[in-house]
Amino acid sequence: MIEQTLVDLTSVRGKIHVERSRLPQQLSVAASSPEDRHAYPVTVEVCHLRNDKLPSLRNTGEETRSHLQFKTDEDAAAIKQQRAALAEDVESIHAKYLVACDGAHSWTRRQLGLPMEGDQSESVWGVIDIIPLTNFPDIRQGCYIHSATEGSILNIPRENRINRLYIQLGLEDNTSTRSKITPRTIIAAAQRIMAPYTIDYKVCDWWSVYKIGQRLSPKFSVQNRIFLAGDAVHTHSPKLGQGMNVSMQDAYNLGWKIGAVVTGRAKPAILQTYEVERRQVALDLLETDRQVARLYSRRSMVSADNATKTDSSGFGSMRERMSEFLAGVGITYGESLLVAAADRQVHMQPVNGPQRSIAVVAKTGLASGVKLGARMPSYKVLNQAEARPIELADMLPSDGRWRLLVFAGDLKDKVQSRRISNLGQALAAPKSLLHRYRPSECPLDSVIEVLTIHSSPRTETSLQDIPDIFHPYDQDRGWDYWKMFVDDIAAHENSGNAYARYGIDRRDGCLIVCRPDQHVGYIGALEDLGEVEKYFEAILVPQI
């Protein structure tokens, strides 16, 4: 459903066409400079399948249960022969970059010779999507069901009356055992765990079997040209519901960077930060998953007098502890080209990351409620012209642009007003960063957008109190009224106190650079525009 929604959206916009019935045969990458934006070093050979023969491929089970079959070299060779027989013609595709999102048994990763490393238990679990026939009262509540002797079930209600059940089968892993597992085997285990409640089904939408494991590829990219994302580079149990979430964040982190490079707006060196940033997230995820898997897989302790001790209190406290990480808002990226060093404690970038020739140092004390490298927190402010409350996050859409957030402080203070005037004059200069990195045919805010949030009373200030660069004028559309905001109280909505929540002084303010993914790259004073320019100098490509 999600995939089809995305495919439909790209088709409507006419920028991307998804081709079906294509199978990769061979992959190679030629040596080339990562700085060469005009090279096409990646070659993928694909075969076009004859549509009338596709059912025979599906019947082999390769498409529906590839994680259980075809795991040996002999099986892989058999598949290749079968694909060749089905092929209508072969096409060679030359690309600047290749992003592999081809799952836990990634063909791309195998072609690159990258093994998955890590732990894998011998405990077998089943997962099944059914319309449940049950007398269990909480079946439409997401819940964890734990039996004293039979194991555990994770119940997730879905759409159209369907429930997804992750069921501990109590089997040791071996090929013969797994080959005999059917949906009835899985539901029988659920019946034992849920007794005395009953459960059965007549409609089964999908099912599968898996082993719990936490595994990671030794590399997330090759030659800064081929990138692995999602299950292709890290695998774990589905207990936390993080498979799609973390995978999409991998692609999001990589997508805006590749987009900036291929359009000539950013330097290819930023692509190296993909592995630096997302590998650490994957490591944190695998460690979290180990803890949760142990908790979900444990059996209740039985005392000497055979009294069963069932303690499920750990589940709620663990989820509460991990809530920010699971929601994706607790992720903090370390120092790199894209995240400045903090407070004079300058550390060089990670060994595998790109190096800055000049260190950029953030002043985190100027915004104590904002964490360098983390997502910019969102609080309500008012639009200066409309007096309409708006979440800061709504002003930071994911459109590939950087944001320079100018917390202008108290504009009624004469000293502060001069500081803002000086900053505005510097930003308006012909060679300022706003002009230097903007393609001549594009609007002023097409690469770096300036948003201003001040702390004076809204009714005592106006757009004309600050330089025009903070609310640019267009001959056809007039003033831009959606660039200036105020931390003030709305008439009918809860707002105000944004400065306090951000830990920013209401008089002095500060500057904050937000990356296109809303993570904070730099924090400094209003006079630190020179540091901001050094920050962007290592990242963006001058257009003038």
Coordinates of C-alpha atoms in Angstrom, one line a residue:
M1 CA 0.0 0.0 0.0
I2 CA 2.8 2.5 0.9
E3 CA 4.8 1.4 -2.1
Q4 CA 1.9 1.9 -4.5
T5 CA 1.2 5.4 -3.0
L6 CA 4.8 6.5 -3.6
V7 CA 4.8 5.0 -7.1
D8 CA 1.5 6.8 -7.9
L9 CA 2.9 10.1 -6.6
T10 CA 6.1 9.9 -8.7
S11 CA 4.0 9.0 -11.8
V12 CA 1.8 12.0 -11.3
R13 CA 4.8 14.3 -11.1
G14 CA 6.3 12.7 -14.2
K15 CA 9.8 12.5 -12.9
I16 CA 10.3 8.8 -12.2
H17 CA 9.0 5.8 -14.0
V18 CA 9.1 2.4 -12.2
E19 CA 9.9 -0.5 -14.5
R20 CA 8.7 -4.0 -13.5
S21 CA 9.8 -7.4 -14.7
R22 CA 13.5 -6.5 -14.6
L23 CA 16.1 -8.8 -13.0
P24 CA 19.7 -7.9 -12.4
Q25 CA 22.4 -10.1 -13.8
Q26 CA 25.7 -8.4 -13.3
L27 CA 27.1 -5.4 -11.4
S28 CA 30.4 -3.6 -11.9
V29 CA 31.9 -0.2 -10.8
A30 CA 34.8 1.3 -12.6
A31 CA 37.5 3.3 -10.8
S32 CA 36.7 7.0 -11.0
S33 CA 37.2 10.1 -8.9
P34 CA 34.3 10.7 -6.5
E35 CA 34.6 14.4 -7.4
D36 CA 33.8 13.7 -11.0
R37 CA 30.1 14.5 -11.3
H38 CA 30.0 13.7 -15.0
A39 CA 31.2 10.1 -14.8
Y40 CA 28.9 7.1 -15.0
P41 CA 31.1 4.4 -13.4
V42 CA 28.4 2.0 -12.3
T43 CA 27.1 -0.6 -14.8
V44 CA 24.2 -2.9 -14.1
E45 CA 23.2 -5.6 -16.5
V46 CA 19.5 -6.4 -16.3
C47 CA 17.3 -8.9 -18.2
H48 CA 13.8 -8.1 -19.2
L49 CA 11.4 -11.0 -18.4
R50 CA 8.7 -12.1 -20.7
N51 CA 5.5 -11.4 -19.0
D52 CA 3.9 -14.7 -20.2
K53 CA 6.6 -16.6 -18.3
L54 CA 6.5 -14.7 -15.0
P55 CA 4.1 -17.1 -13.2
S56 CA 6.6 -19.9 -13.5
L57 CA 9.2 -17.8 -11.7
R58 CA 6.7 -17.0 -8.9
N59 CA 5.9 -20.6 -8.5
T60 CA 9.4 -21.4 -7.5
G61 CA 8.9 -19.6 -4.3
E62 CA 11.7 -17.2 -5.0
E63 CA 9.5 -14.1 -4.8
T64 CA 7.4 -15.1 -1.7
R65 CA 9.8 -17.0 0.5
S66 CA 13.3 -16.2 -0.7
H67 CA 14.5 -15.9 2.9
L68 CA 13.8 -19.6 3.4
Q69 CA 15.1 -21.0 0.1
F70 CA 17.9 -20.6 -2.4
K71 CA 20.6 -19.8 0.2
T72 CA 23.4 -21.9 -1.3
D73 CA 25.7 -21.1 -4.3
E74 CA 24.1 -24.0 -6.1
D75 CA 20.6 -22.6 -5.6
A76 CA 21.8 -19.1 -6.8
A77 CA 23.2 -20.7 -10.0
A78 CA 20.0 -22.5 -10.6
I79 CA 18.1 -19.2 -10.3
K80 CA 20.4 -17.5 -12.7
Q81 CA 19.9 -20.3 -15.3
Q82 CA 16.1 -20.0 -14.8
R83 CA 16.2 -16.3 -15.2
A84 CA 18.2 -16.6 -18.4
A85 CA 15.6 -18.9 -19.8
L86 CA 12.9 -16.3 -19.1
A87 CA 14.8 -13.3 -20.4
E88 CA 13.6 -11.6 -23.5
D89 CA 16.6 -9.2 -23.9
V90 CA 19.4 -7.9 -21.8
E91 CA 20.1 -4.2 -21.1
S92 CA 23.2 -2.5 -19.7
I93 CA 22.4 0.5 -17.5
H94 CA 25.2 3.1 -16.7
A95 CA 24.7 5.2 -13.7
K96 CA 26.4 7.8 -11.6
Y97 CA 25.2 6.2 -8.4
L98 CA 23.4 3.1 -7.3
V99 CA 21.2 2.8 -4.2
A100 CA 20.4 -0.8 -3.2
C101 CA 17.3 -1.3 -1.2
D102 CA 17.0 -5.0 -2.1
G103 CA 16.4 -6.6 1.3
A104 CA 18.1 -8.9 3.7
H105 CA 19.4 -11.2 1.0
S106 CA 20.6 -8.3 -1.1
W107 CA 21.8 -9.3 -4.6
T108 CA 23.8 -6.0 -4.7
R109 CA 25.6 -6.7 -1.4
R110 CA 26.5 -10.2 -2.6
Q111 CA 27.9 -8.9 -5.8
L112 CA 30.1 -6.5 -3.8
G113 CA 31.3 -9.4 -1.7
L114 CA 30.1 -7.9 1.6
P115 CA 29.0 -10.5 4.2
M116 CA 26.5 -9.8 6.9
E117 CA 28.2 -9.9 10.3
G118 CA 26.7 -10.3 13.7
D119 CA 24.6 -12.6 15.9
Q120 CA 21.8 -14.9 14.9
S121 CA 19.9 -17.1 17.4
E122 CA 18.5 -20.5 16.7
S123 CA 15.0 -19.5 17.9
V124 CA 12.4 -19.7 15.2
W125 CA 9.4 -17.3 15.0
G126 CA 6.4 -17.2 12.7
V127 CA 4.6 -14.1 11.5
I128 CA 1.1 -14.3 10.1
D129 CA -1.5 -11.8 8.8
I130 CA -5.0 -13.2 9.5
I131 CA -8.5 -12.1 10.3
P132 CA -8.6 -13.7 13.7
L133 CA -11.5 -15.7 15.0
T134 CA -11.0 -15.4 18.8
N135 CA -12.6 -14.8 22.2
F136 CA -9.5 -12.8 23.3
P137 CA -10.9 -9.5 24.4
D138 CA -7.9 -7.3 23.5
I139 CA -7.3 -8.6 20.0
R140 CA -7.8 -5.1 18.5
Q141 CA -5.3 -3.6 21.0
G142 CA -1.6 -3.7 20.2
C143 CA -0.3 -5.9 22.9
Y144 CA 2.3 -8.4 24.0
I145 CA 1.0 -11.8 25.2
H146 CA 3.3 -13.9 27.4
S147 CA 2.7 -17.5 28.4
A148 CA 4.4 -19.0 31.5
T149 CA 5.5 -22.1 29.6
E150 CA 4.7 -21.7 25.8
G151 CA 6.4 -18.5 24.7
S152 CA 5.2 -15.1 23.5
I153 CA 3.1 -13.3 20.9
L154 CA 3.3 -9.7 19.7
N155 CA -0.1 -8.7 18.4
I156 CA -0.4 -5.7 16.0
P157 CA -3.9 -4.8 14.7
R158 CA -3.9 -3.8 11.0
E159 CA -6.4 -2.5 8.4
N160 CA -9.4 -4.4 7.0
R161 CA -9.8 -6.5 10.2
I162 CA -6.4 -8.1 9.8
N163 CA -4.1 -8.7 12.8
R164 CA -0.4 -9.4 12.4
L165 CA 0.9 -11.9 14.9
Y166 CA 4.6 -12.5 15.7
I167 CA 4.6 -15.9 17.3
Q168 CA 7.4 -17.7 19.1
L169 CA 7.3 -21.2 17.7
G170 CA 9.6 -23.0 20.2
L171 CA 11.5 -24.7 17.5
E172 CA 15.2 -25.0 17.0
D173 CA 16.3 -23.9 13.6
N174 CA 17.2 -26.5 10.9
T175 CA 16.4 -26.7 7.2
S176 CA 14.1 -29.7 7.6
T177 CA 12.1 -28.2 10.4
R178 CA 11.6 -24.9 8.7
S179 CA 10.6 -26.5 5.4
K180 CA 7.7 -28.3 7.2
I181 CA 6.3 -25.1 8.8
T182 CA 2.9 -24.0 7.5
P183 CA 0.4 -21.4 8.6
R184 CA -1.3 -24.1 10.6
T185 CA 1.9 -24.7 12.4
I186 CA 2.1 -21.1 13.3
I187 CA -1.5 -20.7 14.5
A188 CA -1.2 -23.9 16.6
A189 CA 1.7 -22.3 18.5
A190 CA -0.5 -19.2 19.0
Q191 CA -3.3 -21.4 20.3
R192 CA -1.0 -22.9 22.9
I193 CA 0.3 -19.5 24.0
M194 CA -3.1 -17.9 24.3
A195 CA -4.9 -20.7 26.1
P196 CA -7.4 -20.7 27.7
Y197 CA -8.5 -18.2 25.1
T198 CA -9.0 -19.6 21.6
I199 CA -7.8 -18.3 18.2
D200 CA -8.2 -19.5 14.7
Y201 CA -8.7 -18.1 11.2
K202 CA -10.3 -18.7 7.8
V203 CA -8.6 -15.8 6.0
C204 CA -4.8 -15.7 5.9
D205 CA -3.4 -12.8 4.0
W206 CA 0.4 -13.6 4.3
W207 CA 2.8 -15.5 6.5
S208 CA 6.5 -16.2 6.9
V209 CA 9.1 -17.6 9.2
Y210 CA 12.3 -16.0 10.5
K211 CA 15.1 -16.4 13.0
I212 CA 16.0 -13.6 15.4
G213 CA 19.3 -12.0 14.6
Q214 CA 21.1 -8.7 14.6
R215 CA 23.5 -8.5 11.6
L216 CA 25.3 -5.7 9.9
S217 CA 27.3 -5.2 6.6
P218 CA 30.9 -4.1 7.1
K219 CA 30.3 -1.3 4.6
F220 CA 27.4 0.9 3.7
S221 CA 28.9 2.1 0.5
V222 CA 31.6 1.3 -2.1
Q223 CA 33.7 3.9 -3.8
N224 CA 31.2 6.5 -2.8
R225 CA 29.1 5.3 -5.8
I226 CA 27.1 2.3 -4.6
F227 CA 25.1 2.6 -1.4
L228 CA 23.3 0.0 0.6
A229 CA 20.2 1.0 2.7
G230 CA 17.6 -0.7 4.9
D231 CA 17.6 -4.5 5.3
A232 CA 20.3 -4.7 2.6
V233 CA 22.8 -3.4 5.2
H234 CA 21.3 -4.2 8.6
T235 CA 18.8 -6.8 9.8
H236 CA 17.1 -7.3 13.1
S237 CA 13.9 -8.8 14.6
P238 CA 10.6 -7.0 13.8
K239 CA 9.7 -6.6 17.5
L240 CA 10.3 -2.8 17.6
G241 CA 8.5 -2.1 14.3
Q242 CA 11.7 -0.3 13.2
G243 CA 12.4 -2.2 9.9
M244 CA 10.6 0.2 7.6
N245 CA 11.2 3.2 9.8
V246 CA 14.9 3.0 10.0
S247 CA 15.2 1.9 6.4
M248 CA 13.2 4.9 5.2
Q249 CA 15.5 7.1 7.4
D250 CA 18.5 5.6 5.7
A251 CA 17.1 6.5 2.3
Y252 CA 16.0 9.9 3.5
N253 CA 19.5 10.6 4.8
L254 CA 21.1 9.5 1.6
G255 CA 18.5 10.9 -0.8
W256 CA 18.8 14.6 0.0
K257 CA 22.6 14.3 -0.2
I258 CA 22.6 12.6 -3.6
G259 CA 20.1 15.1 -4.8
A260 CA 22.3 18.0 -3.8
V261 CA 25.3 16.4 -5.5
V262 CA 23.7 15.4 -8.8
T263 CA 22.2 18.9 -9.2
G264 CA 25.6 20.4 -8.7
R265 CA 24.7 22.3 -5.5
A266 CA 26.8 20.2 -3.0
K267 CA 30.2 18.6 -3.1
P268 CA 30.4 14.8 -3.4
A269 CA 32.4 14.7 -0.1
I270 CA 29.0 14.9 1.7
L271 CA 28.1 11.5 0.5
Q272 CA 30.7 10.0 2.8
T273 CA 28.7 11.2 5.8
Y274 CA 25.9 8.7 4.9
E275 CA 27.9 5.8 6.3
V276 CA 29.3 7.8 9.2
E277 CA 25.8 8.8 10.3
R278 CA 23.7 5.8 9.5
R279 CA 26.1 3.1 10.6
Q280 CA 26.0 4.4 14.2
V281 CA 22.2 4.5 14.1
A282 CA 22.2 0.9 12.9
L283 CA 24.6 -0.2 15.7
D284 CA 22.3 1.5 18.2
L285 CA 19.3 -0.2 16.7
L286 CA 20.9 -3.6 16.8
E287 CA 21.9 -3.2 20.4
T288 CA 18.3 -2.1 21.3
D289 CA 16.9 -5.0 19.4
R290 CA 19.1 -7.5 21.3
Q291 CA 17.7 -6.2 24.5
V292 CA 14.1 -6.4 23.3
A293 CA 14.5 -9.8 21.7
R294 CA 15.9 -11.2 24.9
L295 CA 12.9 -9.8 26.8
Y296 CA 10.3 -11.0 24.3
S297 CA 11.9 -14.5 23.9
R298 CA 12.3 -15.3 27.6
R299 CA 10.1 -17.8 29.4
S300 CA 8.8 -17.0 32.8
M301 CA 10.9 -18.1 35.8
V302 CA 9.5 -21.0 37.8
S303 CA 10.4 -21.2 41.5
A304 CA 11.3 -24.3 43.5
D305 CA 7.7 -24.8 44.6
N306 CA 6.6 -24.6 41.0
A307 CA 4.9 -21.3 41.5
T308 CA 5.0 -19.4 38.2
K309 CA 6.5 -15.9 38.3
T310 CA 5.3 -13.8 35.4
D311 CA 6.8 -10.3 35.3
S312 CA 5.9 -8.2 32.2
S313 CA 6.6 -4.9 33.8
G314 CA 9.9 -4.6 31.9
F315 CA 8.2 -4.1 28.6
G316 CA 6.5 -0.8 29.4
S317 CA 9.5 0.7 31.0
M318 CA 11.8 -0.4 28.1
R319 CA 9.5 1.1 25.5
E320 CA 9.3 4.3 27.5
R321 CA 13.0 4.5 27.8
M322 CA 13.4 4.0 24.1
S323 CA 10.5 6.1 22.9
E324 CA 12.5 8.9 21.3
F325 CA 14.8 6.5 19.5
L326 CA 11.9 4.5 18.3
A327 CA 10.1 7.7 17.1
G328 CA 13.3 8.7 15.2
V329 CA 13.5 12.1 16.9
G330 CA 16.2 11.0 19.4
I331 CA 18.8 10.3 16.8
T332 CA 21.9 12.6 17.1
Y333 CA 24.6 12.6 14.4
G334 CA 28.2 13.2 15.5
E335 CA 30.7 15.7 14.3
S336 CA 31.4 15.7 10.5
L337 CA 31.3 18.0 7.5
L338 CA 27.6 18.4 8.2
V339 CA 27.7 18.8 12.0
A340 CA 30.1 21.4 13.6
A341 CA 32.3 20.7 16.6
A342 CA 30.9 21.8 19.9
D343 CA 32.2 24.6 22.2
R344 CA 35.9 24.8 21.5
Q345 CA 36.4 21.1 22.2
V346 CA 37.4 20.5 18.6
H347 CA 37.5 16.9 17.5
M348 CA 38.5 15.7 14.1
Q349 CA 35.9 13.8 12.1
P350 CA 35.5 10.1 12.4
V351 CA 38.3 8.1 10.7
N352 CA 36.0 7.1 7.8
G353 CA 34.5 10.5 7.4
P354 CA 35.5 13.5 5.2
Q355 CA 37.9 15.9 6.8
R356 CA 37.4 19.7 7.2
S357 CA 40.4 21.8 6.3
I358 CA 39.1 24.5 8.8
A359 CA 37.3 23.4 12.0
V360 CA 33.9 25.0 12.6
V361 CA 33.0 25.4 16.2
A362 CA 29.4 25.8 17.4
K363 CA 28.4 27.7 20.6
T364 CA 25.9 25.3 22.0
G365 CA 25.4 27.3 25.2
L366 CA 23.5 29.9 23.1
A367 CA 20.6 27.4 22.6
S368 CA 20.8 24.9 25.5
G369 CA 17.5 23.3 24.5
V370 CA 18.8 22.5 21.0
K371 CA 21.1 19.5 20.6
L372 CA 23.8 19.8 17.9
G373 CA 23.4 17.0 15.4
A374 CA 19.8 16.2 16.5
R375 CA 16.6 17.3 14.9
M376 CA 15.5 20.8 15.5
P377 CA 12.7 20.7 18.2
S378 CA 9.4 22.2 17.1
Y379 CA 7.4 24.7 19.1
K380 CA 4.7 27.1 18.1
V381 CA 5.4 30.6 17.1
L382 CA 3.3 33.3 15.5
N383 CA 3.5 34.6 11.9
Q384 CA 4.4 38.3 12.3
A385 CA 2.0 39.5 9.6
E386 CA -0.9 37.1 10.2
A387 CA -0.7 36.5 13.9
R388 CA -1.3 32.8 13.1
P389 CA 0.3 30.1 15.2
I390 CA 2.5 27.7 13.4
E391 CA 4.8 24.9 14.4
L392 CA 8.4 25.6 13.6
A393 CA 8.6 22.1 11.9
D394 CA 5.9 23.2 9.4
M395 CA 8.3 25.9 8.2
L396 CA 11.0 23.3 7.5
P397 CA 9.6 21.1 4.7
S398 CA 11.8 18.4 3.2
D399 CA 12.5 20.2 -0.1
G400 CA 16.3 20.0 -0.2
R401 CA 16.9 23.5 1.2
W402 CA 19.0 24.5 4.1
R403 CA 17.6 26.9 6.7
L404 CA 19.4 29.7 8.5
L405 CA 17.2 30.3 11.6
V406 CA 17.8 33.8 12.9
F407 CA 16.6 34.1 16.4
A408 CA 16.7 37.9 16.4
G409 CA 16.0 38.5 20.1
D410 CA 14.4 41.7 21.3
L411 CA 14.0 44.1 18.3
K412 CA 12.9 46.9 20.6
D413 CA 16.4 46.9 22.2
K414 CA 18.6 49.4 20.3
V415 CA 21.7 47.4 20.6
Q416 CA 20.0 44.3 19.4
S417 CA 18.4 46.2 16.5
R418 CA 21.9 47.3 15.4
R419 CA 23.1 43.7 15.5
I420 CA 20.2 42.6 13.3
S421 CA 20.9 45.5 10.9
N422 CA 24.5 44.4 10.6
L423 CA 23.6 40.8 10.0
G424 CA 21.1 41.9 7.3
Q425 CA 23.6 44.0 5.6
A426 CA 26.1 41.1 5.5
L427 CA 23.5 38.7 4.1
A428 CA 22.4 41.2 1.4
A429 CA 25.9 41.7 0.1
P430 CA 26.4 40.5 -3.5
K431 CA 29.0 37.8 -2.4
S432 CA 27.1 36.6 0.7
L433 CA 26.3 32.9 1.1
L434 CA 22.7 33.6 -0.1
H435 CA 24.0 34.8 -3.4
R436 CA 27.2 32.7 -3.8
Y437 CA 25.5 29.3 -3.7
R438 CA 22.3 30.2 -5.6
P439 CA 22.0 29.4 -9.3
S440 CA 21.4 32.7 -11.1
E441 CA 18.1 31.5 -12.5
C442 CA 16.7 30.5 -9.1
P443 CA 15.0 32.5 -6.3
L444 CA 17.1 33.9 -3.5
D445 CA 15.9 31.3 -1.1
S446 CA 16.3 28.3 -3.4
V447 CA 19.4 26.8 -1.6
I448 CA 19.5 28.6 1.8
E449 CA 16.3 30.0 3.2
V450 CA 16.5 32.6 6.0
L451 CA 13.7 32.5 8.6
T452 CA 13.6 35.0 11.4
I453 CA 12.0 34.5 14.9
H454 CA 12.1 37.5 17.2
S455 CA 10.9 37.9 20.8
S456 CA 9.4 41.4 20.9
P457 CA 5.7 41.8 21.4
R458 CA 4.1 41.2 17.9
T459 CA 1.8 44.3 18.1
E460 CA 4.8 46.6 18.8
T461 CA 6.9 45.4 15.8
S462 CA 6.4 45.1 12.0
L463 CA 8.3 43.7 9.0
Q464 CA 9.7 47.1 8.4
D465 CA 11.7 47.0 11.6
I466 CA 14.2 44.6 10.1
P467 CA 16.2 44.7 6.9
D468 CA 14.5 43.7 3.6
I469 CA 16.7 40.6 3.2
F470 CA 14.7 39.0 6.0
H471 CA 11.4 39.4 4.1
P472 CA 12.5 39.9 0.4
Y473 CA 10.4 42.0 -1.9
D474 CA 9.2 40.6 -5.3
Q475 CA 8.0 43.0 -8.0
D476 CA 5.1 40.7 -8.9
R477 CA 4.2 39.2 -5.5
G478 CA 5.2 41.9 -3.1
W479 CA 6.7 41.3 0.3
D480 CA 7.3 37.8 1.6
Y481 CA 5.2 37.7 4.7
W482 CA 6.1 34.1 5.6
K483 CA 9.8 34.6 6.6
M484 CA 9.3 36.5 9.9
F485 CA 7.9 35.0 13.1
V486 CA 7.6 36.0 16.7
D487 CA 7.6 34.1 20.0
D488 CA 4.4 35.6 21.4
I489 CA 1.0 34.4 22.7
A490 CA -1.8 33.7 20.3
A491 CA -5.3 34.9 21.0
H492 CA -7.0 31.5 20.8
E493 CA -4.2 28.9 20.8
N494 CA -1.5 27.8 23.2
S495 CA 1.8 29.3 22.1
G496 CA 4.7 31.4 23.4
N497 CA 7.8 30.4 25.4
A498 CA 9.6 29.0 22.3
Y499 CA 12.8 30.9 23.3
A500 CA 12.6 29.5 26.8
R501 CA 12.2 25.9 25.4
Y502 CA 15.0 26.4 23.0
G503 CA 17.2 27.7 25.8
I504 CA 17.8 31.0 23.9
D505 CA 18.2 34.4 25.5
R506 CA 15.2 36.5 24.7
R507 CA 17.3 39.6 24.2
D508 CA 20.4 38.3 22.5
G509 CA 19.1 35.5 20.3
C510 CA 21.4 33.4 18.1
L511 CA 21.9 31.7 14.7
I512 CA 21.0 28.1 14.0
V513 CA 21.7 26.2 10.7
C514 CA 19.3 23.4 9.9
R515 CA 20.2 20.8 7.3
P516 CA 17.7 19.7 4.7
D517 CA 16.8 16.8 7.0
Q518 CA 16.1 19.2 9.9
H519 CA 19.1 18.1 11.9
V520 CA 21.0 21.0 13.5
G521 CA 24.4 21.6 11.9
Y522 CA 25.6 24.7 13.6
I523 CA 24.7 27.1 16.5
G524 CA 26.4 30.5 16.9
A525 CA 25.9 34.2 17.7
L526 CA 24.4 36.8 15.4
E527 CA 28.0 38.0 14.7
D528 CA 29.2 34.5 13.7
L529 CA 28.1 34.7 10.0
G530 CA 31.8 34.1 9.2
E531 CA 31.6 30.7 10.9
V532 CA 28.4 29.9 9.0
E533 CA 30.2 30.8 5.7
K534 CA 33.1 28.4 6.7
Y535 CA 30.5 25.7 7.5
F536 CA 28.9 26.0 4.0
E537 CA 32.3 26.4 2.2
A538 CA 33.1 22.7 2.8
I539 CA 29.6 21.6 1.7
L540 CA 28.2 23.7 -1.1
V541 CA 29.4 24.4 -4.6
P542 CA 29.7 28.2 -5.5
Q543 CA 27.4 29.2 -8.4
I544 CA 29.1 32.5 -9.1

